[in-house]
Amino acid sequence: MGLSERECLDLLASRSVGRVVFADENGPLAVPVNYVMDGEAVLFRTAAHNTLGRHLRDAVAAFEIDDVDDYNETGWSVLVRGRTTYAESDELPTAEDALPYAWPEGTRALVVRLSPQSISGRRLLPG
Amino acid sequence: MGLSERECLDLLASRSVGRVVFADENGPLAVPVNYVMDGEAVLFRTAAHNTLGRHLRDAVAAFEIDDVDDYNETGWSVLVRGRTTYAESDELPTAEDALPYAWPEGTRALVVRLSPQSISGRRLLPG
């Protein structure tokens, strides 16, 4: 059952950890990050020298969140697809709590923005 | 902090829902599925006519599981990268509970096998 874009954006705003989905020289992969929303764009931090930083300067990528309860056979997932760019500091939100905070592995100076071309989601229902 | 392949396989065996990561004509994406392990391979069900079925007959793909607690700033993630094929019925586990069970959206006749070329994982620690 499809979710509306409004429902997807509400779910995205309600969470703080999701997965960046992109491709490197060995194919597609997904890496969990924490994130914040800036309107309909996803912002997350990384470092320019690591896998995310090296591949997301200008890339086709996606961002996925979900919450699936296998025992009760219920859940939902949301997928944002678009392009990533390095966010320039003058285009970032100015409030401190509107910026993503990267706790895994320490300071990461680079903020990546995923600008959506599509936002879709579905509710998972028992078959 | 990197996890050993043994730790990754133990984590994979301990869960039942993860994300298939692959690419379609619009780039990389991730879709949650439930799954079982068959040795070091990941098995999940789909239908031949849907997005997963159409793109995974012979594809470079990945499978991701994670458990991240943003509040406590702890967690882990595991990534299996390899190739997918349609699993032939004579190469599937024979025990009923060794087969993946697809509850989202009803019956799915096709079993896809992701055969790993690499299995990696890391523990996420506060910065």
GROMACS .gro file of C-alpha atoms in nm:
model
  254
    1MET     CA    1   0.000   0.000   0.000
    2GLY     CA    2   0.162   0.324  -0.113
    3LEU     CA    3   0.222   0.614   0.123
    4SER     CA    4   0.162   0.973   0.016
    5GLU     CA    5   0.460   1.207  -0.013
    6ARG     CA    6   0.328   1.391   0.294
    7GLU     CA    7   0.326   1.066   0.494
    8CYS     CA    8   0.678   0.988   0.372
    9LEU     CA    9   0.805   1.333   0.476
   10ASP     CA   10   0.640   1.298   0.817
   11LEU     CA   11   0.811   0.960   0.867
   12LEU     CA   12   1.145   1.106   0.752
   13ALA     CA   13   1.106   1.392   1.001
   14SER     CA   14   1.029   1.145   1.281
   15ARG     CA   15   1.355   0.950   1.253
   16SER     CA   16   1.724   1.025   1.287
   17VAL     CA   17   1.901   0.722   1.136
   18GLY     CA   18   1.870   0.589   0.782
   19ARG     CA   19   2.079   0.439   0.505
   20VAL     CA   20   2.256   0.614   0.223
   21VAL     CA   21   2.233   0.395  -0.088
   22PHE     CA   22   2.488   0.454  -0.362
   23ALA     CA   23   2.735   0.274  -0.584
   24ASP     CA   24   3.112   0.248  -0.570
   25GLU     CA   25   3.346   0.063  -0.807
   26ASN     CA   26   3.214  -0.270  -0.673
   27GLY     CA   27   2.844  -0.199  -0.718
   28PRO     CA   28   2.558  -0.080  -0.498
   29LEU     CA   29   2.589  -0.055  -0.121
   30ALA     CA   30   2.410   0.097   0.178
   31VAL     CA   31   2.563   0.269   0.480
   32PRO     CA   32   2.372   0.382   0.790
   33VAL     CA   33   2.406   0.747   0.888
   34ASN     CA   34   2.220   0.986   1.107
   35TYR     CA   35   2.051   1.267   0.923
   36VAL     CA   36   1.823   1.566   0.937
   37MET     CA   37   1.571   1.688   0.684
   38ASP     CA   38   1.607   2.033   0.525
   39GLY     CA   39   1.271   2.071   0.359
   40GLU     CA   40   1.253   1.770   0.129
   41ALA     CA   41   1.631   1.723   0.116
   42VAL     CA   42   1.827   1.480   0.335
   43LEU     CA   43   2.141   1.614   0.504
   44PHE     CA   44   2.410   1.396   0.661
   45ARG     CA   45   2.770   1.437   0.758
   46THR     CA   46   3.072   1.251   0.638
   47ALA     CA   47   3.441   1.315   0.570
   48ALA     CA   48   3.574   1.398   0.226
   49HIS     CA   49   3.828   1.115   0.235
   50ASN     CA   50   3.600   0.823   0.322
   51THR     CA   51   3.379   0.604   0.102
   52LEU     CA   52   3.073   0.826   0.130
   53GLY     CA   53   3.268   1.144   0.074
   54ARG     CA   54   3.457   1.014  -0.225
   55HIS     CA   55   3.147   0.884  -0.405
   56LEU     CA   56   2.883   1.143  -0.324
   57ARG     CA   57   3.023   1.468  -0.458
   58ASP     CA   58   2.784   1.444  -0.755
   59ALA     CA   59   2.608   1.110  -0.760
   60VAL     CA   60   2.278   0.937  -0.822
   61ALA     CA   61   2.189   0.802  -0.480
   62ALA     CA   62   1.902   0.715  -0.249
   63PHE     CA   63   1.816   0.723   0.118
   64GLU     CA   64   1.609   0.457   0.291
   65ILE     CA   65   1.435   0.433   0.627
   66ASP     CA   66   1.208   0.158   0.745
   67ASP     CA   67   1.051   0.005   1.051
   68VAL     CA   68   0.959  -0.358   1.004
   69ASP     CA   69   0.823  -0.589   1.271
   70ASP     CA   70   0.870  -0.936   1.134
   71TYR     CA   71   0.689  -1.100   1.425
   72ASN     CA   72   0.371  -0.898   1.378
   73GLU     CA   73   0.418  -0.879   1.001
   74THR     CA   74   0.372  -0.504   0.986
   75GLY     CA   75   0.590  -0.214   0.893
   76TRP     CA   76   0.670   0.057   0.646
   77SER     CA   77   0.956   0.182   0.434
   78VAL     CA   78   1.039   0.513   0.269
   79LEU     CA   79   1.281   0.568  -0.018
   80VAL     CA   80   1.416   0.905  -0.132
   81ARG     CA   81   1.589   0.895  -0.471
   82GLY     CA   82   1.786   1.180  -0.619
   83ARG     CA   83   2.129   1.335  -0.652
   84THR     CA   84   2.386   1.415  -0.389
   85THR     CA   85   2.608   1.720  -0.369
   86TYR     CA   86   2.843   1.860  -0.108
   87ALA     CA   87   2.643   2.125   0.076
   88GLU     CA   88   2.803   2.467   0.082
   89SER     CA   89   2.807   2.626   0.426
   90ASP     CA   90   2.604   2.926   0.312
   91GLU     CA   91   2.317   2.703   0.200
   92LEU     CA   92   2.292   2.508   0.524
   93PRO     CA   93   2.036   2.570   0.797
   94THR     CA   94   2.179   2.813   1.051
   95ALA     CA   95   2.023   2.667   1.367
   96GLU     CA   96   2.264   2.425   1.533
   97ASP     CA   97   1.999   2.158   1.587
   98ALA     CA   98   1.896   2.177   1.220
   99LEU     CA   99   2.233   2.034   1.120
  100PRO     CA  100   2.315   1.664   1.116
  101TYR     CA  101   2.533   1.540   1.397
  102ALA     CA  102   2.775   1.259   1.313
  103TRP     CA  103   2.863   1.057   1.618
  104PRO     CA  104   3.003   0.744   1.452
  105GLU     CA  105   3.380   0.767   1.426
  106GLY     CA  106   3.419   1.125   1.529
  107THR     CA  107   3.419   1.459   1.356
  108ARG     CA  108   3.311   1.474   0.996
  109ALA     CA  109   3.342   1.810   0.838
  110LEU     CA  110   3.150   1.749   0.518
  111VAL     CA  111   2.773   1.784   0.487
  112VAL     CA  112   2.616   1.597   0.196
  113ARG     CA  113   2.274   1.693   0.062
  114LEU     CA  114   2.051   1.444  -0.116
  115SER     CA  115   1.804   1.645  -0.325
  116PRO     CA  116   1.503   1.430  -0.407
  117GLN     CA  117   1.378   1.348  -0.753
  118SER     CA  118   1.124   1.108  -0.604
  119ILE     CA  119   0.996   1.023  -0.257
  120SER     CA  120   0.799   0.703  -0.218
  121GLY     CA  121   0.695   0.474   0.059
  122ARG     CA  122   0.478   0.183   0.138
  123ARG     CA  123   0.313   0.021   0.428
  124LEU     CA  124   0.394  -0.349   0.452
  125LEU     CA  125   0.095  -0.566   0.521
  126PRO     CA  126   0.062  -0.938   0.584
  127GLY     CA  127   0.008  -1.138   0.267
  128MET     CA  128   3.573  -0.079   1.441
  129GLY     CA  129   3.556  -0.366   1.195
  130LEU     CA  130   3.371  -0.688   1.271
  131SER     CA  131   3.511  -1.028   1.177
  132GLU     CA  132   3.334  -1.233   0.912
  133ARG     CA  133   3.228  -1.473   1.189
  134GLU     CA  134   3.069  -1.187   1.385
  135CYS     CA  135   2.894  -1.067   1.069
  136LEU     CA  136   2.754  -1.415   0.998
  137ASP     CA  137   2.635  -1.449   1.358
  138LEU     CA  138   2.455  -1.113   1.330
  139LEU     CA  139   2.304  -1.215   0.995
  140ALA     CA  140   2.177  -1.539   1.150
  141SER     CA  141   2.024  -1.349   1.441
  142ARG     CA  142   1.794  -1.130   1.229
  143SER     CA  143   1.511  -1.186   0.985
  144VAL     CA  144   1.467  -0.851   0.807
  145GLY     CA  145   1.726  -0.663   0.600
  146ARG     CA  146   1.756  -0.454   0.288
  147VAL     CA  147   1.835  -0.569  -0.063
  148VAL     CA  148   2.051  -0.304  -0.230
  149PHE     CA  149   2.061  -0.299  -0.609
  150ALA     CA  150   2.024  -0.068  -0.907
  151ASP     CA  151   1.741  -0.019  -1.152
  152GLU     CA  152   1.724   0.218  -1.450
  153ASN     CA  153   1.705   0.514  -1.208
  154GLY     CA  154   2.006   0.426  -0.996
  155PRO     CA  155   2.068   0.252  -0.665
  156LEU     CA  156   1.787   0.167  -0.423
  157ALA     CA  157   1.721  -0.044  -0.115
  158VAL     CA  158   1.413  -0.252  -0.037
  159PRO     CA  159   1.344  -0.427   0.294
  160VAL     CA  160   1.277  -0.801   0.279
  161ASN     CA  161   1.276  -1.084   0.522
  162TYR     CA  162   1.543  -1.341   0.463
  163VAL     CA  163   1.718  -1.654   0.578
  164MET     CA  164   2.082  -1.748   0.555
  165ASP     CA  165   2.189  -2.058   0.362
  166GLY     CA  166   2.549  -2.092   0.470
  167GLU     CA  167   2.700  -1.758   0.372
  168ALA     CA  168   2.434  -1.682   0.109
  169VAL     CA  169   2.126  -1.468   0.168
  170LEU     CA  170   1.792  -1.606   0.047
  171PHE     CA  171   1.475  -1.400   0.009
  172ARG     CA  172   1.151  -1.433  -0.180
  173THR     CA  173   1.005  -1.209  -0.442
  174ALA     CA  174   0.789  -1.235  -0.755
  175ALA     CA  175   0.936  -1.251  -1.104
  176HIS     CA  176   0.731  -0.956  -1.227
  177ASN     CA  177   0.813  -0.699  -0.958
  178THR     CA  178   1.109  -0.463  -0.923
  179LEU     CA  179   1.326  -0.706  -0.728
  180GLY     CA  180   1.245  -0.997  -0.954
  181ARG     CA  181   1.307  -0.806  -1.274
  182HIS     CA  182   1.645  -0.670  -1.165
  183LEU     CA  183   1.798  -0.956  -0.969
  184ARG     CA  184   1.812  -1.245  -1.216
  185ASP     CA  185   2.186  -1.187  -1.255
  186ALA     CA  186   2.294  -0.869  -1.082
  187VAL     CA  187   2.563  -0.712  -0.868
  188ALA     CA  188   2.381  -0.642  -0.543
  189ALA     CA  189   2.422  -0.615  -0.168
  190PHE     CA  190   2.231  -0.689   0.149
  191GLU     CA  191   2.244  -0.470   0.457
  192ILE     CA  192   2.135  -0.514   0.818
  193ASP     CA  193   2.198  -0.277   1.104
  194ASP     CA  194   2.091  -0.189   1.452
  195VAL     CA  195   2.164   0.171   1.544
  196ASP     CA  196   2.062   0.344   1.864
  197ASP     CA  197   2.098   0.712   1.793
  198TYR     CA  198   2.016   0.811   2.149
  199ASN     CA  199   2.290   0.600   2.302
  200GLU     CA  200   2.518   0.649   2.001
  201THR     CA  201   2.589   0.280   1.960
  202GLY     CA  202   2.516   0.023   1.696
  203TRP     CA  203   2.648  -0.199   1.423
  204SER     CA  204   2.596  -0.266   1.055
  205VAL     CA  205   2.674  -0.559   0.827
  206LEU     CA  206   2.702  -0.550   0.448
  207VAL     CA  207   2.705  -0.853   0.219
  208ARG     CA  208   2.813  -0.775  -0.137
  209GLY     CA  209   2.794  -1.017  -0.426
  210ARG     CA  210   2.580  -1.141  -0.712
  211THR     CA  211   2.219  -1.246  -0.718
  212THR     CA  212   2.065  -1.535  -0.907
  213TYR     CA  213   1.726  -1.700  -0.910
  214ALA     CA  214   1.760  -2.004  -0.685
  215GLU     CA  215   1.665  -2.332  -0.848
  216SER     CA  216   1.434  -2.543  -0.635
  217ASP     CA  217   1.680  -2.835  -0.624
  218GLU     CA  218   1.949  -2.617  -0.468
  219LEU     CA  219   1.730  -2.479  -0.189
  220PRO     CA  220   1.729  -2.603   0.170
  221THR     CA  221   1.466  -2.874   0.208
  222ALA     CA  222   1.351  -2.793   0.563
  223GLU     CA  223   1.049  -2.566   0.552
  224ASP     CA  224   1.185  -2.330   0.819
  225ALA     CA  225   1.512  -2.297   0.628
  226LEU     CA  226   1.328  -2.115   0.350
  227PRO     CA  227   1.248  -1.745   0.351
  228TYR     CA  228   0.888  -1.653   0.416
  229ALA     CA  229   0.754  -1.347   0.237
  230TRP     CA  230   0.466  -1.191   0.425
  231PRO     CA  231   0.459  -0.846   0.263
  232GLU     CA  232   0.206  -0.837  -0.020
  233GLY     CA  233   0.129  -1.204  -0.035
  234THR     CA  234   0.271  -1.504  -0.211
  235ARG     CA  235   0.599  -1.469  -0.392
  236ALA     CA  236   0.708  -1.774  -0.580
  237LEU     CA  237   1.064  -1.673  -0.662
  238VAL     CA  238   1.360  -1.729  -0.430
  239VAL     CA  239   1.662  -1.508  -0.496
  240ARG     CA  240   2.007  -1.602  -0.370
  241LEU     CA  241   2.274  -1.342  -0.299
  242SER     CA  242   2.609  -1.523  -0.309
  243PRO     CA  243   2.866  -1.316  -0.123
  244GLN     CA  244   3.190  -1.188  -0.266
  245SER     CA  245   3.254  -0.993   0.054
  246ILE     CA  246   3.102  -0.975   0.400
  247SER     CA  247   3.196  -0.681   0.618
  248GLY     CA  248   3.063  -0.509   0.922
  249ARG     CA  249   3.147  -0.250   1.176
  250ARG     CA  250   3.055  -0.149   1.521
  251LEU     CA  251   2.954   0.218   1.543
  252LEU     CA  252   3.107   0.400   1.834
  253PRO     CA  253   3.061   0.752   1.966
  254GLY     CA  254   3.304   0.999   1.817
   0.00000   0.00000   0.00000
